[in-house]
Amino acid sequence: MMHQQMLDMIQQLNDYSYAYHVKDAPIVPDAEYDRIYRQLQEIETKHPNWIQPDSPTQRVGEKPDSGFANVAHTVPMLSLDNAFDNESLSDFDQRIRKLLKVDHITYCCEPKLDGLAISLRYEEGRLVRGVTRGDGLSGEDITSNIKTIYSVPMKLRTSTPPAVLEVRGEIYMPKEGFEKLNALAVEQGEKTFVNPRNAAAGSLRQLDPKITAKRPLVMCAYSIGYVEGWDQPKSHYEGLLQLSEWGFRINDLMAKAEGAQGCIDYYEMLNEKRVDLSYDIDGIVYKVDQIALQNQLGFIARAPRWAIARKFPAQEEMTRVLGVDFQVGRTGAITPVARLEPVFVGGVTVSNATLHNKDEIARLGVKINDFVVVHRAGDVIPKVVQVVLDKRPDNATDVIFPEACPVCGSDLEQVEGEAVIRCTGGLVCGAQLKESLKHFVSRKAMDIDGLGDKLIEQLVDQELVKTPVDIFTLAEKKDTLLSMERMGQKSVEKLLASIEAAKNTQFNRFIYALGIREVGEATARALTSYFTELNDLMAADQEALVEVEDVGPIVAQHVHVFFEQELNRETIKGLLEAGVVWQKKQQIFADELPLSGKTYVVTGSLTQFSRDQVKDKLQALGAKVSGSVSAKTDCLVAGEKAGSKLTKAQSLDVPIIDEEGVIALLNQHGAI
Ligand SMILES: [Zn+2]
């Protein structure tokens, strides 16, 4: 009874696994699979003599004693001729039509997976051996590693299997699994793999199958080798469909094509899809579909006459780093770019490749004059993926990261924990100018109506505006404005009027307009209600800045560094000289206001007013409102559920009032 139950479990687990690993259509959640798997393990522990060879528990075995044995292939594993363009593909079609004396050939087209070819031998339906391609005549017996791959059936899904069946296929690592594997390697400080193919090869050559078992490998069948006791279907395509029924994964993009033109169309189709596939392919294999015709054509040397591989342009090539340039992006990010000896890769000539950031340069260990591997897939920006250390020349020199922005000379800053290094000259950096101007004039900033994105780009391109200050001198360049595209008398006058009007602004808008990193509207408001004077804000150090509500150490650093830049300070001065002003209501009477010089902190939840309303009212009475309690705090307003700020105020003996208390205070000064 229990024995039959065990056999049923094996069948069920193998069905689930087939649906998951071969059909990509899971039937049950992983947890259900694991539950049955554990039950099976229990039975097998109790009855070790019952263990079946196709039990999923048998996939991961022990280390083989002595490396991998060499095994001869019953039928050699062939290599294919290559076609690198449509013309040689047409020649191939013409050649075999002539040999066969036919007008038309049907081909089977399959994506050529970039992995490792293997041959699997099944006897009476059971997997007995898995061998690498090797030199085509013999390869290494890696059965114990092959078994760990779930898309390799341990047993064919049929009750009437051929006596002997050899299946040829490719073992590969999908891109996602490859990226995860490399991420893990980085985390554990181990060496990363250059590409999925190397990762698949490295995984299969592990002497310990337990390691191979952890690697995300997939097997996809592409042809039938030696067989006994079975009449093969008459077409290659149908043969693969039969393999699919027996439990093998076949490529779902496999298709039949008619004649040379059909093959070319298939190439165009797949070349477009290539980048988006979840696995790497390096070309297409075209095979004459009719087995009878294949046999008629036969072989030349070790390549079949009836098949050809059409290669995609290589995605990786080796070339030399001539130098490293540093580009400044629209947001100020400094990106190192390797200048390369031009090389044809991914279908285009590449002479630059990104090195991403400083950390990546260190990780690659790249030096100027080094030979490197450049990768380019689809429209993706080419990147350097590896240094070829064997070829490092004597004149290899270190890459020196600049200390100042190569465009504007401002200081660079790197936020802790981030890889990106940025220019701090937000207002003045030419590289960032268009973006910072668009922000500067936007509605919530300086609000200059009529100065749209297109016009800003024109003004910058024609060098009429080099800094935000130049916007306020545009009136002097009226004639030039009139000569610009789509700028009539009326629109120019309207623009100049709104520029004039924008000079009257608010302090918080002005600070927001400066485009300091991570200083949004709310932060600008908080900064300007705490530091009511521009000079105080500009002079504030990080310690003073973190006193402001919602300003943490990173924002404080951005603000501090921004105002430290000489060019930023000059621009601010220029803006004020150009006539930018704001009402300093609170300043005029500051000393006379009832709460002048007092610092308040508001915390907890209030019922009659929002926290922001209370803060505004306190500020209107001259108080500073801070975000954190310190010894300098004069009073804490604590609503319901006040937390750490209340505890801190208590420990520092800071006076505390509740909601009623603050309402009374505001009433007393006529603020409500
Ligand atoms: Zn810059």
XYZ file of C-alpha atoms and ligand atoms in Angstrom:
673
model
C 0.000 0.000 0.000
C 2.629 2.448 1.127
C 4.826 1.364 -1.765
C 2.115 2.236 -4.305
C 1.538 5.512 -2.485
C 5.215 6.301 -2.915
C 5.104 5.534 -6.645
C 2.090 7.836 -6.982
C 3.947 10.596 -5.195
C 6.900 10.284 -7.556
C 4.562 10.451 -10.524
C 2.819 13.483 -9.101
C 6.046 15.324 -8.287
C 7.415 14.587 -11.744
C 4.194 15.892 -13.303
C 4.421 19.104 -11.287
C 8.055 19.496 -12.137
C 7.364 18.932 -15.859
C 4.656 21.616 -15.788
C 6.970 24.018 -13.979
C 10.333 23.446 -15.630
C 9.400 22.315 -19.116
C 6.027 23.871 -19.854
C 6.542 27.066 -17.813
C 3.012 26.545 -16.493
C 3.110 25.630 -12.778
C 0.107 23.642 -11.555
C 0.628 23.953 -7.799
C 2.369 26.439 -5.509
C 5.970 25.607 -4.566
C 4.868 24.906 -0.997
C 2.623 22.056 -2.155
C 5.477 20.521 -4.135
C 7.760 20.808 -1.115
C 5.158 19.200 1.144
C 4.843 16.064 -1.018
C 8.619 16.015 -1.527
C 9.160 15.864 2.233
C 6.618 13.051 2.614
C 8.399 11.137 -0.114
C 11.721 11.672 1.631
C 10.256 10.263 4.857
C 9.049 7.100 3.145
C 12.396 6.682 1.398
C 14.257 7.074 4.688
C 12.153 4.292 6.199
C 12.454 2.039 3.143
C 15.761 2.755 1.408
C 15.402 -0.338 -0.788
C 12.254 1.150 -2.359
C 14.044 4.189 -3.811
C 13.306 4.603 -7.531
C 15.885 5.987 -9.979
C 13.403 8.577 -11.249
C 12.530 9.843 -7.785
C 13.168 13.621 -7.604
C 15.182 12.966 -4.446
C 17.744 11.210 -6.612
C 18.551 14.301 -8.664
C 21.324 15.451 -6.357
C 23.781 12.682 -5.658
C 27.256 12.328 -4.224
C 30.502 13.600 -5.688
C 31.887 11.188 -8.307
C 35.115 9.626 -7.005
C 37.443 10.503 -9.820
C 36.599 13.458 -12.003
C 34.644 13.122 -15.228
C 35.215 10.020 -17.383
C 35.668 10.408 -21.132
C 32.913 8.783 -23.195
C 32.707 8.301 -26.985
C 29.529 9.521 -28.720
C 27.621 6.756 -30.540
C 26.799 9.247 -33.278
C 29.249 12.175 -33.471
C 28.007 15.594 -32.331
C 28.491 17.687 -35.418
C 29.575 21.209 -35.902
C 27.722 23.506 -38.261
C 28.796 25.746 -41.080
C 28.103 29.412 -40.475
C 26.367 32.030 -42.577
C 27.013 35.640 -41.645
C 24.638 37.333 -44.088
C 21.489 36.803 -46.138
C 23.487 36.150 -49.271
C 25.313 33.125 -47.891
C 21.992 31.850 -46.570
C 20.525 32.075 -50.093
C 23.628 30.355 -51.470
C 23.100 27.529 -48.999
C 19.482 27.096 -50.116
C 20.478 27.181 -53.782
C 23.273 24.662 -53.249
C 21.078 22.013 -51.661
C 18.197 22.528 -54.085
C 20.659 21.830 -56.876
C 22.005 18.729 -55.126
C 18.495 17.415 -54.470
C 17.156 18.607 -57.822
C 14.112 20.231 -56.197
C 12.623 23.736 -56.496
C 11.678 24.280 -52.933
C 12.812 23.290 -49.448
C 11.008 23.514 -46.104
C 13.315 24.372 -43.223
C 13.015 24.037 -39.497
C 14.316 27.198 -37.783
C 15.498 27.218 -34.164
C 17.080 29.921 -32.017
C 20.692 28.953 -31.344
C 20.973 29.056 -27.576
C 24.247 30.327 -26.174
C 25.082 27.519 -23.797
C 26.699 24.092 -23.812
C 25.729 21.212 -26.089
C 25.140 17.860 -24.436
C 23.917 14.400 -25.367
C 21.560 12.422 -23.118
C 21.170 8.669 -23.407
C 17.925 6.972 -22.361
C 17.642 3.204 -22.179
C 14.135 1.753 -21.840
C 13.017 5.291 -21.095
C 15.428 5.948 -18.211
C 18.242 8.477 -18.235
C 21.509 6.554 -18.051
C 24.107 9.066 -19.167
C 24.716 12.717 -19.941
C 27.850 13.645 -21.892
C 29.272 17.003 -22.978
C 29.885 17.647 -26.656
C 33.645 17.652 -26.123
C 35.426 17.493 -29.469
C 32.315 16.069 -31.134
C 33.589 12.487 -31.094
C 33.838 12.070 -27.332
C 32.996 14.146 -24.289
C 32.916 14.081 -20.499
C 30.398 12.058 -18.539
C 28.639 14.644 -16.371
C 25.554 12.531 -15.580
C 25.503 13.422 -11.875
C 25.426 17.135 -12.709
C 22.910 16.762 -15.540
C 20.490 15.020 -13.178
C 20.275 18.129 -11.000
C 18.625 20.016 -13.863
C 14.866 19.708 -13.522
C 14.109 20.226 -17.206
C 16.055 17.023 -17.914
C 13.576 14.143 -17.537
C 14.901 11.275 -15.427
C 12.373 9.082 -17.177
C 10.526 9.610 -20.465
C 6.838 10.392 -20.134
C 5.639 7.331 -22.051
C 4.906 3.699 -21.300
C 6.398 2.579 -24.649
C 9.815 4.259 -24.848
C 12.390 3.423 -27.538
C 14.944 0.827 -26.430
C 17.649 3.456 -26.836
C 17.187 7.168 -27.412
C 19.859 9.827 -27.565
C 18.679 13.386 -27.232
C 20.885 16.340 -28.075
C 20.270 19.673 -26.506
C 21.736 22.841 -25.060
C 22.185 23.606 -21.393
C 21.995 27.307 -20.676
C 21.441 29.785 -17.886
C 18.548 32.266 -18.305
C 19.534 35.930 -17.957
C 17.577 36.444 -14.744
C 19.217 33.489 -13.015
C 22.605 34.685 -14.229
C 22.091 38.144 -12.772
C 20.975 36.715 -9.433
C 23.963 34.378 -9.348
C 26.346 37.260 -10.007
C 24.630 39.484 -7.455
C 25.124 36.729 -4.896
C 28.772 36.371 -5.892
C 29.300 40.114 -5.406
C 27.599 39.920 -2.011
C 29.875 37.087 -0.925
C 32.970 38.743 -2.363
C 33.447 36.030 -4.964
C 34.397 36.311 -8.612
C 31.531 37.063 -10.990
C 30.880 35.322 -14.317
C 31.373 37.313 -17.500
C 28.254 36.033 -19.277
C 25.515 33.404 -18.909
C 27.374 30.961 -21.158
C 30.478 30.993 -18.961
C 28.279 30.662 -15.902
C 26.520 27.613 -17.394
C 29.836 26.013 -18.369
C 31.355 26.691 -14.957
C 28.316 25.253 -13.219
C 28.333 22.030 -15.257
C 32.018 21.464 -14.594
C 31.569 21.519 -10.819
C 32.837 18.278 -9.336
C 30.212 18.466 -6.618
C 26.662 18.044 -7.998
C 25.326 19.814 -4.896
C 26.831 23.031 -6.255
C 25.464 22.434 -9.759
C 22.035 21.828 -8.211
C 22.017 25.387 -6.894
C 22.658 26.907 -10.320
C 19.640 27.993 -12.393
C 20.324 25.785 -15.436
C 17.846 24.802 -18.137
C 18.059 22.105 -20.835
C 16.425 22.561 -24.207
C 16.340 19.663 -26.713
C 17.199 20.362 -30.353
C 17.767 17.033 -32.081
C 17.680 13.282 -31.904
C 20.912 11.291 -32.040
C 21.223 7.539 -31.992
C 17.993 5.497 -31.615
C 17.049 1.830 -31.311
C 13.571 0.326 -31.424
C 11.724 3.364 -32.716
C 10.703 4.656 -36.127
C 11.568 8.319 -36.120
C 9.030 10.776 -37.548
C 9.662 11.797 -41.146
C 10.346 15.423 -40.278
C 12.792 16.974 -37.850
C 10.080 19.342 -36.597
C 7.754 16.458 -35.728
C 10.630 14.633 -34.040
C 11.074 17.596 -31.703
C 7.336 17.689 -30.990
C 7.620 14.014 -29.995
C 10.493 14.866 -27.639
C 8.303 17.568 -26.137
C 5.583 14.997 -25.471
C 8.112 12.731 -23.806
C 8.982 15.443 -21.319
C 11.690 17.575 -22.926
C 11.704 21.290 -23.159
C 11.864 22.525 -26.757
C 12.181 26.129 -27.851
C 8.779 27.743 -28.295
C 10.125 29.997 -31.049
C 10.981 26.993 -33.216
C 9.129 27.302 -36.540
C 9.023 25.996 -40.084
C 10.024 28.332 -42.903
C 9.575 28.058 -46.656
C 12.607 28.614 -48.849
C 15.454 31.086 -48.432
C 13.080 34.040 -48.063
C 11.234 32.309 -45.219
C 14.587 31.821 -43.464
C 15.513 35.470 -43.933
C 12.131 36.613 -42.588
C 12.615 34.397 -39.550
C 16.039 35.961 -38.980
C 14.610 39.492 -39.086
C 11.842 38.510 -36.693
C 14.170 36.879 -34.176
C 16.843 39.562 -34.416
C 14.255 42.068 -33.193
C 13.074 39.866 -30.369
C 16.564 38.864 -29.349
C 17.209 41.503 -26.682
C 13.899 40.837 -24.957
C 14.311 37.081 -24.711
C 14.886 35.696 -21.237
C 18.009 33.861 -22.473
C 20.986 34.617 -24.702
C 21.027 33.397 -28.293
C 23.858 33.867 -30.757
C 22.099 32.919 -33.976
C 19.639 30.648 -35.712
C 20.038 27.061 -36.859
C 18.285 26.166 -40.108
C 17.800 22.482 -40.870
C 16.265 20.795 -43.892
C 13.088 19.519 -42.267
C 12.574 16.209 -44.123
C 14.761 13.482 -42.612
C 14.826 11.608 -45.959
C 16.321 14.667 -47.643
C 18.820 15.073 -44.799
C 19.995 11.515 -45.371
C 20.283 12.133 -49.102
C 22.448 15.202 -48.498
C 24.780 13.604 -45.977
C 27.977 15.221 -44.650
C 31.138 16.939 -45.698
C 33.883 16.248 -43.169
C 32.117 16.646 -39.819
C 29.494 19.159 -40.849
C 26.096 18.163 -42.244
C 25.183 19.516 -45.684
C 21.562 19.934 -44.567
C 22.035 22.485 -41.788
C 23.571 25.907 -41.355
C 23.905 28.384 -38.498
C 23.171 32.021 -39.247
C 25.086 34.059 -36.705
C 23.850 37.282 -35.190
C 26.405 40.048 -35.002
C 28.620 39.310 -31.994
C 27.530 41.109 -28.829
C 30.996 41.018 -27.336
C 34.312 42.001 -28.826
C 37.755 42.829 -27.539
C 39.284 46.239 -28.023
C 41.581 48.718 -26.333
C 40.854 51.574 -23.934
C 42.461 54.719 -25.344
C 41.366 56.963 -22.499
C 38.578 57.742 -20.070
C 36.369 60.821 -20.400
C 34.098 62.127 -17.688
C 30.649 63.232 -18.807
C 28.268 65.311 -16.747
C 24.622 64.301 -17.037
C 21.565 66.533 -16.893
C 21.243 65.908 -13.182
C 24.927 66.454 -12.515
C 25.893 62.786 -12.312
C 29.484 62.253 -13.428
C 29.792 59.223 -15.697
C 33.172 57.835 -16.726
C 33.163 56.762 -20.365
C 35.904 54.652 -21.901
C 37.180 55.944 -25.235
C 37.851 52.845 -27.313
C 39.710 51.857 -30.395
C 36.668 51.515 -32.693
C 35.311 47.968 -32.813
C 32.374 46.343 -34.626
C 30.073 44.838 -32.001
C 26.327 44.181 -31.822
C 25.965 45.284 -35.433
C 27.505 48.759 -35.111
C 30.906 50.360 -34.709
C 31.462 51.299 -31.108
C 34.064 53.825 -29.977
C 32.764 54.623 -26.485
C 31.499 52.442 -23.671
C 30.150 53.424 -20.303
C 32.071 52.588 -17.132
C 29.051 53.665 -15.014
C 30.812 55.052 -11.943
C 33.899 55.043 -9.759
C 32.987 51.777 -8.037
C 32.610 50.032 -11.380
C 36.081 51.193 -12.456
C 37.442 49.699 -9.249
C 35.464 46.473 -9.688
C 36.685 45.995 -13.254
C 40.191 47.079 -12.334
C 40.402 48.784 -15.709
C 43.373 50.932 -16.685
C 44.018 53.154 -19.671
C 45.594 51.164 -22.554
C 44.091 47.910 -21.248
C 42.419 45.443 -23.583
C 38.794 44.993 -22.574
C 35.699 43.035 -23.579
C 32.924 45.337 -24.769
C 29.310 44.197 -24.702
C 26.514 45.681 -26.786
C 23.078 44.084 -27.116
C 20.259 45.691 -29.081
C 19.992 49.396 -28.454
C 21.522 49.136 -25.020
C 24.476 51.450 -24.351
C 27.734 49.527 -24.865
C 29.586 48.671 -21.686
C 32.944 47.320 -20.656
C 32.388 43.937 -19.014
C 35.884 42.598 -18.448
C 39.557 43.466 -18.566
C 41.757 41.001 -20.458
C 44.552 40.893 -17.894
C 46.726 38.557 -19.965
C 47.134 41.319 -22.487
C 47.791 44.193 -20.066
C 50.516 46.349 -21.647
C 53.441 47.954 -19.799
C 52.028 51.414 -20.387
C 48.721 50.705 -18.619
C 47.944 53.653 -16.350
C 45.378 54.162 -13.607
C 42.137 55.982 -14.295
C 42.120 59.172 -12.253
C 38.695 60.403 -11.230
C 38.464 64.210 -11.446
C 38.264 66.244 -8.256
C 36.065 68.951 -9.730
C 33.299 69.028 -12.339
C 34.937 68.831 -15.779
C 32.298 71.199 -17.170
C 31.990 73.959 -14.562
C 34.739 73.284 -12.047
C 32.386 73.045 -9.066
C 33.096 70.576 -6.263
C 31.869 67.005 -6.613
C 29.938 65.232 -3.913
C 29.096 61.639 -3.196
C 26.322 60.738 -0.823
C 27.297 57.933 1.501
C 25.951 54.612 0.284
C 25.435 55.855 -3.277
C 27.746 55.043 -6.165
C 27.000 58.207 -8.117
C 29.269 61.214 -7.839
C 27.657 64.525 -8.725
C 28.555 68.051 -9.647
C 27.276 70.530 -7.064
C 27.078 73.488 -9.450
C 23.404 72.956 -10.146
C 22.737 76.560 -11.171
C 25.853 77.225 -13.136
C 26.921 73.914 -14.614
C 26.554 74.028 -18.390
C 25.767 70.332 -18.504
C 22.827 70.803 -16.200
C 21.810 74.248 -17.442
C 18.718 73.369 -19.490
C 17.287 71.169 -16.777
C 18.016 73.603 -13.990
C 16.532 76.498 -15.972
C 13.351 74.530 -16.670
C 13.063 73.967 -12.947
C 13.982 77.564 -12.125
C 11.128 79.044 -14.176
C 8.534 76.383 -13.287
C 5.215 77.304 -11.757
C 6.051 76.437 -8.157
C 9.486 78.049 -8.440
C 9.955 81.486 -10.057
C 6.768 80.999 -12.074
C 7.785 82.701 -15.320
C 4.891 82.343 -17.678
C 5.720 81.994 -21.383
C 9.190 80.557 -20.832
C 8.544 76.974 -21.909
C 10.936 74.057 -22.358
C 11.383 74.631 -26.106
C 12.199 78.306 -25.665
C 14.698 77.535 -22.894
C 16.448 75.080 -25.166
C 16.620 77.672 -27.928
C 17.906 80.355 -25.555
C 20.622 78.052 -24.226
C 21.588 76.744 -27.653
C 21.929 80.297 -28.967
C 23.916 81.203 -25.842
C 21.505 83.982 -24.912
C 21.140 82.444 -21.479
C 24.144 80.979 -19.684
C 22.936 81.328 -16.109
C 19.536 82.055 -14.523
C 20.679 85.671 -14.114
C 20.625 86.106 -17.896
C 16.863 85.536 -17.899
C 16.431 88.866 -16.136
C 18.523 90.706 -18.706
C 16.589 89.385 -21.699
C 14.810 92.731 -22.015
C 18.103 94.122 -23.325
C 18.098 91.509 -26.090
C 14.604 92.173 -27.377
C 15.682 92.337 -31.020
C 17.356 88.948 -30.865
C 14.264 87.492 -29.209
C 12.104 88.890 -32.008
C 14.271 87.176 -34.597
C 13.710 83.771 -33.000
C 11.351 81.105 -34.259
C 7.704 81.569 -33.318
C 8.464 84.802 -31.416
C 6.224 87.661 -32.500
C 6.037 91.172 -31.032
C 3.179 90.161 -28.773
C 4.680 87.000 -27.357
C 8.029 88.711 -26.698
C 6.319 91.504 -24.798
C 4.268 89.029 -22.834
C 7.382 87.066 -21.951
C 9.307 90.161 -20.837
C 6.345 91.263 -18.733
C 6.135 87.944 -16.917
C 9.899 87.957 -16.331
C 9.543 91.408 -14.808
C 6.634 90.254 -12.663
C 8.527 87.180 -11.506
C 11.169 89.374 -9.852
C 8.691 89.820 -7.043
C 8.758 86.421 -5.470
C 8.722 84.654 -2.124
C 11.741 83.492 -0.187
C 10.634 79.829 -0.194
C 9.965 79.891 -3.954
C 13.395 81.380 -4.539
C 15.133 78.639 -2.520
C 13.088 75.956 -4.261
C 13.972 77.483 -7.655
C 17.705 77.083 -6.969
C 17.284 73.358 -7.559
C 19.374 72.185 -4.610
C 19.384 68.406 -4.606
C 16.538 66.913 -2.586
C 15.199 70.309 -1.638
C 11.599 70.151 -2.802
C 8.836 72.628 -2.133
C 8.170 71.444 1.418
C 11.837 71.470 2.405
C 12.288 74.928 0.873
C 9.363 76.130 2.957
C 10.795 74.559 6.120
C 14.239 76.045 5.470
C 12.915 79.537 4.839
C 10.666 79.629 7.843
C 13.517 78.536 10.069
C 16.159 80.744 8.506
C 14.213 83.842 7.694
C 17.316 85.573 6.301
C 19.026 84.371 3.123
C 22.448 85.158 4.569
C 21.755 83.009 7.630
C 20.662 80.110 5.481
C 23.711 80.427 3.250
C 26.023 80.534 6.233
C 24.411 77.646 8.110
C 26.548 74.576 8.705
C 25.197 71.032 8.673
C 24.669 71.021 12.404
C 22.461 74.082 12.200
C 20.591 72.773 9.169
C 19.494 69.504 10.771
C 17.679 71.595 13.367
C 15.144 72.393 10.651
C 12.003 70.301 10.585
C 12.297 67.309 8.221
C 15.883 68.090 7.270
C 18.131 65.067 7.760
C 21.901 64.854 7.487
C 21.883 64.123 3.722
C 19.683 67.079 2.790
C 21.698 69.232 5.185
C 24.857 68.189 3.369
C 23.359 68.997 -0.044
C 22.269 72.453 1.140
C 25.539 73.223 2.828
C 27.681 72.115 -0.109
C 25.462 73.998 -2.557
C 25.912 77.310 -0.801
C 29.627 76.723 -0.399
C 30.124 76.806 -4.178
C 31.581 80.123 -5.254
C 29.708 80.059 -8.581
C 26.380 79.362 -6.897
C 26.962 82.270 -4.527
C 27.804 84.562 -7.428
C 24.653 83.533 -9.261
C 22.510 84.227 -6.208
C 24.153 87.609 -5.856
C 23.508 88.258 -9.553
C 19.843 87.367 -9.192
C 19.416 89.805 -6.315
C 21.238 92.520 -8.223
C 18.991 91.864 -11.211
C 16.079 92.833 -9.000
C 14.755 89.589 -7.557
C 13.122 90.440 -4.215
C 10.736 88.974 -1.733
C 8.684 90.405 1.072
C 10.418 90.112 4.398
C 7.257 90.560 6.425
C 8.488 88.757 9.454
C 11.814 90.511 9.414
C 10.523 94.037 9.426
C 8.961 93.669 12.819
C 10.849 90.606 13.908
C 12.277 92.089 17.044
C 8.924 93.406 18.099
C 7.006 90.173 17.665
C 5.925 88.440 20.888
C 7.745 85.134 20.243
C 10.867 86.542 18.572
C 13.990 84.605 19.438
C 12.046 81.618 20.767
C 12.379 78.148 19.261
C 9.355 75.856 19.287
C 8.962 72.207 18.373
C 5.509 70.784 17.586
C 4.840 67.051 17.910
C 2.032 64.517 18.422
C -1.464 64.763 16.969
C -3.610 67.827 17.468
C -7.383 67.930 17.185
C -8.435 71.544 16.623
C -5.660 72.574 14.243
C -3.212 70.695 12.057
C 0.427 70.721 13.100
C 1.239 72.867 10.054
C -1.395 75.434 11.020
C 0.023 75.696 14.514
C 3.535 76.053 13.132
C 2.444 78.821 10.758
C 0.773 80.701 13.583
C 3.794 80.348 15.848
C 6.022 81.617 13.054
C 3.663 84.505 12.454
C 4.297 85.472 16.071
C 8.030 85.459 15.397
C 8.983 82.008 16.707
C 11.356 79.643 14.987
C 9.936 76.156 14.522
C 12.461 73.353 14.647
C 12.110 69.676 13.817
C 14.048 68.299 16.740
C 14.289 68.942 20.441
C 17.604 70.178 21.798
C 18.845 72.150 24.746
C 18.147 75.285 22.682
C 14.435 74.489 22.411
C 12.323 76.968 24.368
C 9.075 75.032 24.328
C 7.638 71.737 23.106
C 4.043 71.648 21.949
C 3.029 68.031 22.586
C -0.253 66.727 21.215
C -1.680 63.246 21.735
C 0.613 60.268 21.284
C 3.755 62.371 21.346
C 6.743 60.014 21.275
C 10.497 60.413 21.445
C 10.443 64.202 21.211
C 8.383 64.367 24.391
C 10.749 62.018 26.207
C 13.726 64.061 25.087
C 12.110 67.357 26.136
C 11.413 65.867 29.558
C 14.990 64.712 29.947
C 16.301 68.155 28.938
C 13.822 69.982 31.160
C 12.366 71.802 28.170
C 9.012 73.402 29.041
C 6.111 71.410 27.570
C 2.621 72.598 26.712
C -0.293 70.593 25.355
C -2.828 71.568 22.677
C -4.904 73.607 25.119
C -1.759 75.395 26.222
C -0.731 76.389 22.721
C -4.267 77.565 21.859
C -4.238 79.719 24.940
C -0.833 81.118 23.928
C -1.996 81.889 20.390
C -5.189 83.462 21.733
C -3.283 85.600 24.129
C -1.369 87.160 21.199
C -4.421 87.438 18.998
C -3.200 84.845 16.544
C -6.504 82.957 16.515
Zn 29.354 71.000 -13.196
